[in-house]
PDB file of C-alpha atoms in Angstrom:
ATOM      1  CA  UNK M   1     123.594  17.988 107.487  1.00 48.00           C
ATOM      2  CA  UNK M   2     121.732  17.249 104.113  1.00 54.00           C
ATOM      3  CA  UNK M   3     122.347  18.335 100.829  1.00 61.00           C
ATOM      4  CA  UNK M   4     122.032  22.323 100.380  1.00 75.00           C
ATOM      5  CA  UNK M   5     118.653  22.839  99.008  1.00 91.00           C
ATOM      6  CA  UNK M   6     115.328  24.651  98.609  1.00 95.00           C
ATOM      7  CA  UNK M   7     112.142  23.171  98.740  1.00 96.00           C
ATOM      8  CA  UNK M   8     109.978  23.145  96.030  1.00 96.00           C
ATOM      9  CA  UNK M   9     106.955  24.613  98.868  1.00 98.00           C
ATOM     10  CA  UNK M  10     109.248  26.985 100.497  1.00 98.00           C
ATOM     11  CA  UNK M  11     108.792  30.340  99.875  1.00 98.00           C
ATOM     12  CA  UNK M  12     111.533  32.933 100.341  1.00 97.00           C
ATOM     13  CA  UNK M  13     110.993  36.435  99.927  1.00 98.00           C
ATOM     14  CA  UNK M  14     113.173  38.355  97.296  1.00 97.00           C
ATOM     15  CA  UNK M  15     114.046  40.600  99.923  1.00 97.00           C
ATOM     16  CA  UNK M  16     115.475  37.769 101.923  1.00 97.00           C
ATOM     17  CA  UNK M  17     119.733  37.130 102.084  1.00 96.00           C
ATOM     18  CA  UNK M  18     120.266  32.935 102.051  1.00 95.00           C
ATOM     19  CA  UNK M  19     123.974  31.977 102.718  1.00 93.00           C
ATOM     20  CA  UNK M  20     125.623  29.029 101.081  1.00 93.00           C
ATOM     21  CA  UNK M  21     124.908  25.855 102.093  1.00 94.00           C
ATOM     22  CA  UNK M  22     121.533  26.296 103.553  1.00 96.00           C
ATOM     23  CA  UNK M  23     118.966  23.657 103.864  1.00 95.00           C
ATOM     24  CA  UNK M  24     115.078  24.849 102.891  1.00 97.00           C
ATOM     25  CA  UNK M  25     112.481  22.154 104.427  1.00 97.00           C
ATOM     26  CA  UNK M  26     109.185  21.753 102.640  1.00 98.00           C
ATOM     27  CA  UNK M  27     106.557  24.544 103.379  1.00 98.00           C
ATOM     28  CA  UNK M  28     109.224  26.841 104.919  1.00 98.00           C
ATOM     29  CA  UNK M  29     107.979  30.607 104.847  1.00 98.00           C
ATOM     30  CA  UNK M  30     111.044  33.167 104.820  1.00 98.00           C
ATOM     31  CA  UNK M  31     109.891  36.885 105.150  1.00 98.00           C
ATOM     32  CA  UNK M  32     111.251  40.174 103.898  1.00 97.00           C
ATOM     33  CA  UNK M  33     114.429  41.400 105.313  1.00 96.00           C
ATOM     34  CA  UNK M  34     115.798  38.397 107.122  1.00 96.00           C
ATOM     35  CA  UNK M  35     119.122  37.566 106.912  1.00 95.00           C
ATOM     36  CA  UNK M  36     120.397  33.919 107.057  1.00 95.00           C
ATOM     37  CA  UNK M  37     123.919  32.412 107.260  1.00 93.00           C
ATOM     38  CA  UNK M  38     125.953  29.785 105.600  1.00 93.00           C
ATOM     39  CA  UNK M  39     125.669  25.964 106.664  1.00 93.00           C
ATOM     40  CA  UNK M  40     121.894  26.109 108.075  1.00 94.00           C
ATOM     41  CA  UNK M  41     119.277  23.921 108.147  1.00 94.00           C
ATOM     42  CA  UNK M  42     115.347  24.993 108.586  1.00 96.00           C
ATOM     43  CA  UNK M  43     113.148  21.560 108.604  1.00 96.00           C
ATOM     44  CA  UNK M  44     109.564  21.710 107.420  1.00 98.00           C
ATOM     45  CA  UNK M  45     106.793  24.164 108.153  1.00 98.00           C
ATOM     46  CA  UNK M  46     109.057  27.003 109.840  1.00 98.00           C
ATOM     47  CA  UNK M  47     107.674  30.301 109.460  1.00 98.00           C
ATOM     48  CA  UNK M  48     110.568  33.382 109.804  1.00 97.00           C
ATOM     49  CA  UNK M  49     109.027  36.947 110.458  1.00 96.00           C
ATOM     50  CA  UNK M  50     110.569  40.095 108.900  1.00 96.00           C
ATOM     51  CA  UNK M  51     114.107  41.135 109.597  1.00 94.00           C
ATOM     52  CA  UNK M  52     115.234  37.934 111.471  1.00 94.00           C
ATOM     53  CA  UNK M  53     118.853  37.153 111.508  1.00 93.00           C
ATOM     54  CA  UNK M  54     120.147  33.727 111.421  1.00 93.00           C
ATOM     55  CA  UNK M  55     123.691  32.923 112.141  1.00 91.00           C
ATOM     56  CA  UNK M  56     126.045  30.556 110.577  1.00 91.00           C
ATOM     57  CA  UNK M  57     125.610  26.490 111.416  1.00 90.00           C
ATOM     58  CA  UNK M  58     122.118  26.932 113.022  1.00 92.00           C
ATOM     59  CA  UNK M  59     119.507  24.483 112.721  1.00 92.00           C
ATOM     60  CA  UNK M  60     115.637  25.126 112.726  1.00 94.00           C
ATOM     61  CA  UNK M  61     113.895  22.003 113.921  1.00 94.00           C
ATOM     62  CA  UNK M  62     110.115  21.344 112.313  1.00 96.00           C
ATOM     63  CA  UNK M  63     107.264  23.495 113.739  1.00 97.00           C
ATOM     64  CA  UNK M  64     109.062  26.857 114.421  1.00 94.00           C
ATOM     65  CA  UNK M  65     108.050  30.029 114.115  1.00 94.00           C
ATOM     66  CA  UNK M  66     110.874  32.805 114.629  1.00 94.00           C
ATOM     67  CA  UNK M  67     108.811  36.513 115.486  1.00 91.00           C
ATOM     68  CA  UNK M  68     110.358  39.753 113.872  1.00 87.00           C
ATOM     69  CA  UNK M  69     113.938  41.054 114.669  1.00 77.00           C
ATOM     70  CA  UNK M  70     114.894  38.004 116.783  1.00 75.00           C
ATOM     71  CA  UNK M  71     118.893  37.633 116.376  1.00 71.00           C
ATOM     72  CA  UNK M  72     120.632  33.913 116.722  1.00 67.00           C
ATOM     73  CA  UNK M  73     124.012  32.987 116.695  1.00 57.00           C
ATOM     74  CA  UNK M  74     123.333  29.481 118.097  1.00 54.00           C
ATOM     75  CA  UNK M  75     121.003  26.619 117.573  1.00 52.00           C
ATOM     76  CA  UNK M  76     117.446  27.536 117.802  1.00 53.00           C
ATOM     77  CA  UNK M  77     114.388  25.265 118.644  1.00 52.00           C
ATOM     78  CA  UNK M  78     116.204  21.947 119.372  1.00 49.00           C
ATOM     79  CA  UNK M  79     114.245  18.850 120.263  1.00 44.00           C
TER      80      UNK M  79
END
């Protein structure tokens, strides 16, 4: 996994709960209410609706877009 970081594109709403050791990918859009674990990674240009959660070790491949209330505990969009 890379180094824990946000994005300088990414925008997280202040609403939004980021875990340690979480990964933000360039042009990443994380909406109000959503919930996100420790030790994830979201690669560039994901878009997360409104109260999403996102459990721990879960990775976000490139290109994703996660609708409202969705709930993962596992890896989501692989390639």
């Amino acid at each position: 996994m890379l180094s824990p970081e946000v994005h300088s594109s990414a925008v997280i709403y202040p609403t939004a709960k980021i875990g340690n050791e979480v990964c933000v990918g360039a042009n990443v859009v994380i909406q109000e209410g959503v919930e996100i674990g420790k030790d994830v990674c979201i690669h560039p240009n994901v878009l997360i609706y409104p109260q999403v959660r996102i459990g721990n070790h879960t990775v976000l491949h490139a290109n994703c877009i996660i609708h409202e209330r969705t709930q993962s505990w596992y890896k989501l969009c692989n390639s």
